[in-house]
CSV table of C-alpha atoms in Angstrom, one decimal:
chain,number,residue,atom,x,y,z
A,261,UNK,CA,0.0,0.0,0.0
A,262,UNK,CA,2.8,2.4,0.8
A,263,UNK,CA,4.4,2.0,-2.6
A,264,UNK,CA,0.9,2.6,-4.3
A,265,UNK,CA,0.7,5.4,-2.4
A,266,UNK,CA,4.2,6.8,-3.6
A,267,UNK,CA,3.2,5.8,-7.2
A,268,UNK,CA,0.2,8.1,-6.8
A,269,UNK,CA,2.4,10.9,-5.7
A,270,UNK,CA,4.7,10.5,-8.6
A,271,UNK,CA,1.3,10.7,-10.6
A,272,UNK,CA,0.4,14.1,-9.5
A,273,UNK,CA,3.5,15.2,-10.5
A,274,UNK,CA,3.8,13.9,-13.8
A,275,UNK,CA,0.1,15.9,-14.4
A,276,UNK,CA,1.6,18.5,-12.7
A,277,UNK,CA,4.4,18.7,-15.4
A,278,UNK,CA,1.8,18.1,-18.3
A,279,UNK,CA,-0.1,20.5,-17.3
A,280,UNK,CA,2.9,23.2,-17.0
A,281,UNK,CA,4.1,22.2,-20.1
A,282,UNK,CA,1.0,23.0,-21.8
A,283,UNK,CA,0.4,26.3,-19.8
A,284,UNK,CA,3.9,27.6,-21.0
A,285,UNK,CA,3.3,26.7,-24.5
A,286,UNK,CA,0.2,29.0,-24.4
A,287,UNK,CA,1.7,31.4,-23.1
A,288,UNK,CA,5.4,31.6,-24.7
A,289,UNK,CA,2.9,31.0,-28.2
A,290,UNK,CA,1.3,34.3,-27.4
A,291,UNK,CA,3.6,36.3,-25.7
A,292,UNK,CA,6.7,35.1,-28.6
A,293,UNK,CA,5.0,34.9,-31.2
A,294,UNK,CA,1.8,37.2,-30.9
A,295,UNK,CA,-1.0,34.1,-31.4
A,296,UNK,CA,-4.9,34.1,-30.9
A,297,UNK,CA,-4.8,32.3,-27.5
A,298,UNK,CA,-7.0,29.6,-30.1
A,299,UNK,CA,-3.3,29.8,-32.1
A,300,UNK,CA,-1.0,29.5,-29.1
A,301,UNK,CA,-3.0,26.5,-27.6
A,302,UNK,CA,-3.1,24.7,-31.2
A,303,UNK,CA,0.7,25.1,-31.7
A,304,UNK,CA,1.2,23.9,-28.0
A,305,UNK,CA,-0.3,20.8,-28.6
A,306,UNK,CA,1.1,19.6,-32.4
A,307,UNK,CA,4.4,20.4,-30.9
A,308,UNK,CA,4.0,18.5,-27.6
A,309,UNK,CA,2.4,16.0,-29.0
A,310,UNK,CA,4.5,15.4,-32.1
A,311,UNK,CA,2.0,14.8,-35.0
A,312,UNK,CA,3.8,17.0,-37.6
A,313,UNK,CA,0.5,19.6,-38.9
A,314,UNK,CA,1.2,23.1,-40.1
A,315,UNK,CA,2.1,25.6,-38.6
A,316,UNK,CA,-0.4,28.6,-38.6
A,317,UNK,CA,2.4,30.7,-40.0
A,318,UNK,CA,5.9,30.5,-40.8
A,319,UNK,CA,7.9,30.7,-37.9
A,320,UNK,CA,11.2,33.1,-36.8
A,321,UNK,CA,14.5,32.3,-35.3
A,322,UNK,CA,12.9,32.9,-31.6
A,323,UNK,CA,9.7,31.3,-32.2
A,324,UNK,CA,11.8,28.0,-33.7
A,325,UNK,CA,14.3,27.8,-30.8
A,326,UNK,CA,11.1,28.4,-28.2
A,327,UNK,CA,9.7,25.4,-30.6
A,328,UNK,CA,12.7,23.0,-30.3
A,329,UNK,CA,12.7,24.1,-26.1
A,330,UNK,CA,9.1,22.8,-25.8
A,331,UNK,CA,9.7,19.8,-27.9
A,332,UNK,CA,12.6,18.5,-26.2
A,333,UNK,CA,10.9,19.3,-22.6
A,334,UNK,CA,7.5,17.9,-23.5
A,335,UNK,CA,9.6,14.3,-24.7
A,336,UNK,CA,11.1,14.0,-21.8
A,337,UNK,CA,8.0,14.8,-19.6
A,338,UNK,CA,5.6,12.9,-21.2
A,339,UNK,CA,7.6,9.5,-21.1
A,340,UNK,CA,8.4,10.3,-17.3
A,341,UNK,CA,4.4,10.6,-17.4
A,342,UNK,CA,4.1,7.0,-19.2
A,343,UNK,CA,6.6,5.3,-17.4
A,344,UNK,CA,4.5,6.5,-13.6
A,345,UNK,CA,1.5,5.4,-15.3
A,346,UNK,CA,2.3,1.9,-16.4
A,347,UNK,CA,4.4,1.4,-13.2
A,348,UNK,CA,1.4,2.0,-11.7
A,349,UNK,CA,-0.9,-0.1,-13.1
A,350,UNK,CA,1.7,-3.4,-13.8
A,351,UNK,CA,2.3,-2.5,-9.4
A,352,UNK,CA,-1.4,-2.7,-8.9
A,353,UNK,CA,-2.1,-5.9,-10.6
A,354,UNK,CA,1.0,-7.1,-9.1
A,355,UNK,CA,-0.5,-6.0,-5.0
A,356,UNK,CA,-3.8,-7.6,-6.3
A,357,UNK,CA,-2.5,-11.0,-7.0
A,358,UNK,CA,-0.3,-10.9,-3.9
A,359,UNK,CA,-3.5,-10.2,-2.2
A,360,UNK,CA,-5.4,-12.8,-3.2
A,361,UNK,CA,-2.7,-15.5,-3.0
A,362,UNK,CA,-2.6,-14.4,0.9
A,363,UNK,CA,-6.1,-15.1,1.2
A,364,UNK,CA,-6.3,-17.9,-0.5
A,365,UNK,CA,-4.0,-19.5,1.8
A,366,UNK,CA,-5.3,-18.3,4.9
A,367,UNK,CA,-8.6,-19.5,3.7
A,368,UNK,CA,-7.1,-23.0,2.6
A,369,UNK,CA,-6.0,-23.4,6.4
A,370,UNK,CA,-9.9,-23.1,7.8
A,371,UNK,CA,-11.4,-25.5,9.2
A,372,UNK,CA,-15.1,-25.8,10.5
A,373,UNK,CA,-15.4,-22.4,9.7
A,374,UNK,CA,-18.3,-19.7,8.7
A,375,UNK,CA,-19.1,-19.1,5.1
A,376,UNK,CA,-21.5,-15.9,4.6
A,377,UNK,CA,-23.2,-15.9,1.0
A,378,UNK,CA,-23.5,-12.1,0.3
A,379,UNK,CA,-22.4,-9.0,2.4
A,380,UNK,CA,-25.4,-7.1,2.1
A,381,UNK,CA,-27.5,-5.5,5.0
A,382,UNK,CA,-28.1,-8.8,6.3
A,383,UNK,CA,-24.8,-10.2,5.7
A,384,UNK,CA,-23.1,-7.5,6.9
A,385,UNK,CA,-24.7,-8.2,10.4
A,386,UNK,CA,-24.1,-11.4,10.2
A,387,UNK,CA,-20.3,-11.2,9.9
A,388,UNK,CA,-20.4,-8.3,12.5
A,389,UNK,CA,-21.9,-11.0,14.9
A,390,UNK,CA,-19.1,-13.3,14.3
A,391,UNK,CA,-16.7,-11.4,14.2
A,392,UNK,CA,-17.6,-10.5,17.8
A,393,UNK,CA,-17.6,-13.6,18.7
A,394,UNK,CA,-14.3,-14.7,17.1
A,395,UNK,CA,-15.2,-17.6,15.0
A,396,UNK,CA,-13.9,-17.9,11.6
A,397,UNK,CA,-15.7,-17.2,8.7
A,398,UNK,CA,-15.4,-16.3,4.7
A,399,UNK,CA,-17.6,-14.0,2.9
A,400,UNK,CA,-18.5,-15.0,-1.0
A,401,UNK,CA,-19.6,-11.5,-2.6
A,402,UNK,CA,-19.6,-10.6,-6.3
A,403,UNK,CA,-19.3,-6.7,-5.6
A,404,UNK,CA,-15.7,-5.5,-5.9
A,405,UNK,CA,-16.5,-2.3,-4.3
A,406,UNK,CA,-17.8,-4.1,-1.7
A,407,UNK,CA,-14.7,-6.0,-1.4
A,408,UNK,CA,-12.5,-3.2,-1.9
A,409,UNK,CA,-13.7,-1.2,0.8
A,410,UNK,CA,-14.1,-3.8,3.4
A,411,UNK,CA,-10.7,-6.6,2.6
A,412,UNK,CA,-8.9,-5.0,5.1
A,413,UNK,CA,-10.8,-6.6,8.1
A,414,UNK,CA,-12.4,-9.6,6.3
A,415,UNK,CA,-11.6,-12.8,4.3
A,416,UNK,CA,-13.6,-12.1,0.8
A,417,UNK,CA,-14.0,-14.8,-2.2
A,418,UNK,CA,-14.9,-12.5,-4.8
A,419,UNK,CA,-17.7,-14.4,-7.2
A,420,UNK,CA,-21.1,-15.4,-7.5
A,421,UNK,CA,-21.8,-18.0,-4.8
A,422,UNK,CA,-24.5,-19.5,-6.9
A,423,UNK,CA,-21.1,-21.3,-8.7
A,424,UNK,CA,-19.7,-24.6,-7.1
A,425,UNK,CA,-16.3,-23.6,-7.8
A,426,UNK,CA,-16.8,-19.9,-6.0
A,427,UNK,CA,-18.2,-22.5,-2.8
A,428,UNK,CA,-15.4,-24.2,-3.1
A,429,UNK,CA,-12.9,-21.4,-2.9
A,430,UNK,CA,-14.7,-20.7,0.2
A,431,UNK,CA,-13.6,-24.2,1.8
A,432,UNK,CA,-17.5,-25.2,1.7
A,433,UNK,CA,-16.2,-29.2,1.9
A,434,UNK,CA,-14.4,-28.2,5.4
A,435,UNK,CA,-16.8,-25.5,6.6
A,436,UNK,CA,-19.2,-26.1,9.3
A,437,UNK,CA,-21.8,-23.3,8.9
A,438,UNK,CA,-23.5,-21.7,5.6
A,439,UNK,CA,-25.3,-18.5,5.8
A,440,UNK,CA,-27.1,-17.3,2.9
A,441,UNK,CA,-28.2,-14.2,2.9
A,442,UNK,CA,-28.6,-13.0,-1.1
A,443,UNK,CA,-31.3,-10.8,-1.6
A,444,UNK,CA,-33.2,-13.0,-4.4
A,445,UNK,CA,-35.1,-16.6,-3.1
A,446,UNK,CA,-34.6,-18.2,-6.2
A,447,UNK,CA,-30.5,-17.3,-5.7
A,448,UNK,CA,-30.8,-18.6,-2.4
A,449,UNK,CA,-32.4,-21.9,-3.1
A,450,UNK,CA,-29.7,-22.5,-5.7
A,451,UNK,CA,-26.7,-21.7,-3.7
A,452,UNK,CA,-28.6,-24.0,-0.8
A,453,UNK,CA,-28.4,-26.7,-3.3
A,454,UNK,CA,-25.4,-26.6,-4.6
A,455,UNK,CA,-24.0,-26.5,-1.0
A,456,UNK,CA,-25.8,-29.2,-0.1
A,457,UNK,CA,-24.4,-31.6,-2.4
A,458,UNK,CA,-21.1,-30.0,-1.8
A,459,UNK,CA,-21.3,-31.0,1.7
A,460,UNK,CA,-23.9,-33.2,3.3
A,461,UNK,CA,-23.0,-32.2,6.9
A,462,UNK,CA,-23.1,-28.1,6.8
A,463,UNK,CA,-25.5,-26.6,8.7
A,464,UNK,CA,-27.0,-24.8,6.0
A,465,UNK,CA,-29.1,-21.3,7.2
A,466,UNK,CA,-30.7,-19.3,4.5
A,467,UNK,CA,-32.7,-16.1,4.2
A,468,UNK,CA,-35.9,-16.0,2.9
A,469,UNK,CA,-38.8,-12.5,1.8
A,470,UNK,CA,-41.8,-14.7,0.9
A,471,UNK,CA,-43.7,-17.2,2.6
A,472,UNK,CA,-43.7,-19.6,-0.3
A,473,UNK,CA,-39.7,-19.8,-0.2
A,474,UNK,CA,-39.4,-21.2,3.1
A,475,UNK,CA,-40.5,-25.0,2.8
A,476,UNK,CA,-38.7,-24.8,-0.6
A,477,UNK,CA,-35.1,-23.9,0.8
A,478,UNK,CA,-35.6,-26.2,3.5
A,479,UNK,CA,-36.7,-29.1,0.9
A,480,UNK,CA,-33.5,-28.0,-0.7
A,481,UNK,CA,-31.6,-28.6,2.2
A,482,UNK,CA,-31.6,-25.4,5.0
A,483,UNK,CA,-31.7,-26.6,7.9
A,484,UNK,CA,-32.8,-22.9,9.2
A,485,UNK,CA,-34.7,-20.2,7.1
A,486,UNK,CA,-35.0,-16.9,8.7
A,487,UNK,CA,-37.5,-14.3,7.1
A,488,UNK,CA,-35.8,-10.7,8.6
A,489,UNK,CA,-38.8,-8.9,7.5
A,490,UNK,CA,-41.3,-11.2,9.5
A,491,UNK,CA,-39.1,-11.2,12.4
A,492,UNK,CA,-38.5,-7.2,12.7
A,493,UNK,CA,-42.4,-7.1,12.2
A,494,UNK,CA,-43.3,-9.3,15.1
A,495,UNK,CA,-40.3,-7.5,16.8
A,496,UNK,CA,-42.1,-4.0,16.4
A,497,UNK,CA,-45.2,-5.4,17.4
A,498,UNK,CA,-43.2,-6.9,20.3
A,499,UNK,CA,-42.1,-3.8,21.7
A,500,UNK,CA,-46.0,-2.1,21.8
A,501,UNK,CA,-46.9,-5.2,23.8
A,502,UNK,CA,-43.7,-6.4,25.8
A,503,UNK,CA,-42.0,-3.2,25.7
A,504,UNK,CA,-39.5,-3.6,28.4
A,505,UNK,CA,-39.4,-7.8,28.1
A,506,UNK,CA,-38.4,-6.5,24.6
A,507,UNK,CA,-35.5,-4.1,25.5
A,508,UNK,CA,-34.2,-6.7,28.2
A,509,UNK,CA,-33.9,-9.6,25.6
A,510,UNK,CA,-32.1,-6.9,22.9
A,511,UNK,CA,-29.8,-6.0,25.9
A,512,UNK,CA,-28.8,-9.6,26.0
A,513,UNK,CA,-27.3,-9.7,22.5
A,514,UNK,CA,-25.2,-6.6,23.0
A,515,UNK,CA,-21.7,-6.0,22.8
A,516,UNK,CA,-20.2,-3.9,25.7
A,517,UNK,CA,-18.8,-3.6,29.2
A,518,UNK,CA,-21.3,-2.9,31.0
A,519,UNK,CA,-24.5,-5.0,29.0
A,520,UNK,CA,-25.2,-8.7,30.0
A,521,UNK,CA,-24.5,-11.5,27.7
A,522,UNK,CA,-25.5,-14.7,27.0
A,523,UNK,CA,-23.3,-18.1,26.1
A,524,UNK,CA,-24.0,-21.9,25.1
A,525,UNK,CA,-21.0,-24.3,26.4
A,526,UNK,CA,-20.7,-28.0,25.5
A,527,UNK,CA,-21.2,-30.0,28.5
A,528,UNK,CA,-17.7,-31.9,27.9
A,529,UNK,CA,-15.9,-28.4,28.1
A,530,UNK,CA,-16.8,-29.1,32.0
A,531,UNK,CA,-16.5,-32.8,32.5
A,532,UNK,CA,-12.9,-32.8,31.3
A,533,UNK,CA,-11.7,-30.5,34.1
A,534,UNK,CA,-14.3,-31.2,36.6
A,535,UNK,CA,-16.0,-33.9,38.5
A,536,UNK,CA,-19.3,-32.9,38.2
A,537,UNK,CA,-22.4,-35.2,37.5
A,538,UNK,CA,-25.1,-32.8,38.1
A,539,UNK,CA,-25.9,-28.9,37.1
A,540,UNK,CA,-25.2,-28.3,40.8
A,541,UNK,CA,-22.0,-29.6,40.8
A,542,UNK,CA,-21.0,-26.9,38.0
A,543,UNK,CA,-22.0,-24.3,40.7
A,544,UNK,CA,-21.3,-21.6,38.0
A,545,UNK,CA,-23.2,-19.0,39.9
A,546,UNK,CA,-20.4,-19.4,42.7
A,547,UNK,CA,-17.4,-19.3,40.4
A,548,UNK,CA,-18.2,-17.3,37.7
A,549,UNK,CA,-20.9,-15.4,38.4
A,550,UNK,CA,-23.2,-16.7,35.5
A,551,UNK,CA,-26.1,-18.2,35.5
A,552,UNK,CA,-27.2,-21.4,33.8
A,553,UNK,CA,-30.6,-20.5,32.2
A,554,UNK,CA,-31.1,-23.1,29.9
A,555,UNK,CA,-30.2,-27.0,29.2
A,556,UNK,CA,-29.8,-28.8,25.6
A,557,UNK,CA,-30.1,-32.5,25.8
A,558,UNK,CA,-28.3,-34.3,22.7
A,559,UNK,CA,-31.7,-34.7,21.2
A,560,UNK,CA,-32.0,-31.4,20.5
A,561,UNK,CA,-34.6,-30.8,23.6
A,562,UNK,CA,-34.5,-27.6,25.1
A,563,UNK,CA,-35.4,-26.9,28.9
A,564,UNK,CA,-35.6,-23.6,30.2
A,565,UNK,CA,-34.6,-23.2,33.9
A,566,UNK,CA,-33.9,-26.3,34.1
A,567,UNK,CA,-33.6,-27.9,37.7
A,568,UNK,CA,-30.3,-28.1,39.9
A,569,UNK,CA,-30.2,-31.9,40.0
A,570,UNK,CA,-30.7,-32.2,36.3
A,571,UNK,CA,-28.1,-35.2,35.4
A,572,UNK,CA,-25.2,-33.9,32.8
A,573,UNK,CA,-25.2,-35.8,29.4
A,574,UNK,CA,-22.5,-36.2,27.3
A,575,UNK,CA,-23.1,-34.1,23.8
A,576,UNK,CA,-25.0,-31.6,26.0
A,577,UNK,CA,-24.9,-28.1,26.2
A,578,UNK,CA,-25.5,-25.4,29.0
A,579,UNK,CA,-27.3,-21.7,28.0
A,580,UNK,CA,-25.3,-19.4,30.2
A,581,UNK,CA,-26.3,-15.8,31.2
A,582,UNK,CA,-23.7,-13.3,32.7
A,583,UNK,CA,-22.2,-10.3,32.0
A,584,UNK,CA,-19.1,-9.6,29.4
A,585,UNK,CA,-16.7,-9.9,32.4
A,586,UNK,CA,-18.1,-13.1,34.0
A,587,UNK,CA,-18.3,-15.0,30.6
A,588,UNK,CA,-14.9,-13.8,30.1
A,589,UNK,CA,-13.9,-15.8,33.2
A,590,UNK,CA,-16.0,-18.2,32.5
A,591,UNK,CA,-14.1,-19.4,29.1
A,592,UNK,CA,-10.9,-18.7,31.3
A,593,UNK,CA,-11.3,-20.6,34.2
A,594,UNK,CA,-12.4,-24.0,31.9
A,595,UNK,CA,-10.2,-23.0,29.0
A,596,UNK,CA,-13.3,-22.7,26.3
A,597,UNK,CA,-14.2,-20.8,23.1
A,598,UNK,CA,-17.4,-18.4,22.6
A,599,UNK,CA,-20.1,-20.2,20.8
């Protein structure tokens, strides 16, 4: 970036010397040799440029060695000019392949990671979320302005997800979680496809606008479809009936010092460090402050406040609620990842 940055400079003086060259053409034309200003800038540029026209008049001694002056500056100006130029570009391409070799690579060494089809509004949240979170994740989008202004922070595959070979650029074979989140159904059923038979154990989660889509993507293979527009109108609605039930449960999924949190931990995180049969024998609340609100058997059953004497099973998890701080020490104290 630096030395495309030093390029540019040397750009904006090669104008610079373009454009003074032209200037004292004009005006050596009109003050030498007495031109129209129409005559001094139409000399100026069949001499700078070389083509060979007529001259409006025949020149004099002074006006011809003025001539051979401008000539011989305008030569060696206009190939420093060139020279910038095509450094430039040839430099560019150069810091673009370099750039997406890097990626490439670091992309090639994920495993069980993210893949986010599309960085639009939703998208863009998405990848905010995880990025938060710290899990690893890719983001297929076909923009390169997108890209462009956003490659600094995030891992980009730049093509059209709705391609098997764009998927697999992304690692799709070794990821672990696919979130589609293209504006168009029909888009999205086809990426969900394509994904699918890419990769028969990624959990696939796909955005849907109409009703009709969702059975359709999840015939294709989604295991979640999430309509945002259905969900921020029942959240509206939420907020004239619940209003404050509402805020708490927003407050719960913010990022800050001073907000509460929640966190879902694998049961085996525990059992490997602890002896502990039992929710009570976790006793969470007295070493990290958090509080287990919620239990996952490894049927997928959900139990909400669930009981102290609850018996642990293996490929369990635990929801967890606690502020920033006590989930930090939570994941310190048993050595664990968020999510």
């Amino acid at each position: 970036m630096l030395m495309l940055r030093l390029l540019r400079s040397k750009i904006y003086f090669a104008l610079f010397l373009v454009s003074l060259v032209l200037i004292i053409g004009v005006l050596g034309y009109r003050l030498i040799a007495d031109f129209s200003w129409t005559e001094a800038l139409y000399m100026t540029i069949i001499t700078v440029s070389t083509v060979g026209f007529r001259e409006v008049r025949p020149l004099s001694t002074e006006e011809q060695l003025f001539t051979v002056v401008l000539i011989t500056a305008s030569i060696f100006i206009f190939a420093f000019a060139i020279s910038v130029v095509t450094e430039y570009i040839l430099s560019r391409n150069s810091l673009q392949t370099l750039k997406r070799k890097k990626v490439k690579q670091q992309i090639d060494r994920l495993e069980k990671h993210v893949i986010v089809c599309g960085y639009g509004r939703n998208g863009a949240q998405a990848a905010a979320r995880l990025k938060a979170y710290k899990q690893p994740f890719v983001v297929i989008e076909k923009d390169r302005d997108i890209i462009e202004k956003h490659e600094e922070e995030i891992l980009f595959v730049e093509g059209d997800a709705n391609e098997d070979e764009v998927l697999l650029l992304a690692g799709v074979e070794r990821a672990r979680y696919l979130i589609v989140t293209l504006p168009d159904d029909a888009a999205n059923l086809f990426v969900v496809l394509s994904a699918r038979q890419l990769n028969q154990k990624l959990f696939i989660i796909s955005r849907a606008s109409q009703i009709t889509s969702q059975k359709k993507l999840q015939l294709a293979g989604a295991d979640k479809v999430i309509m945002p527009d259905k969900i921020g109108g029942d959240h509206m609605a939420s907020l004239v009936v619940l209003p404050d039930l509402i805020t708490f449960m927003d407050k719960l999924s913010l990022e800050g010092e001073h907000t509460t949190n929640l966190e879902e931990v694998q049961i085996e995180d525990f059992t490997n460090q602890l002896n502990c049969n039992t929710l009570r024998d976790l006793d969470l609340r007295k070493k990290t402050g958090c509080t287990i609100i919620g239990y996952v058997k490894p049927d997928g059953t959900y139990i909400i406040n669930p009981e102290a004497d609850m018996p642990l099973q293996p490929k369990s998890k635990v929801i967890v609620l606690g502020r920033p701080d006590q989930i930090r020490k939570l994941n310190e104290m048993f050595h664990i990842g968020t999510g």
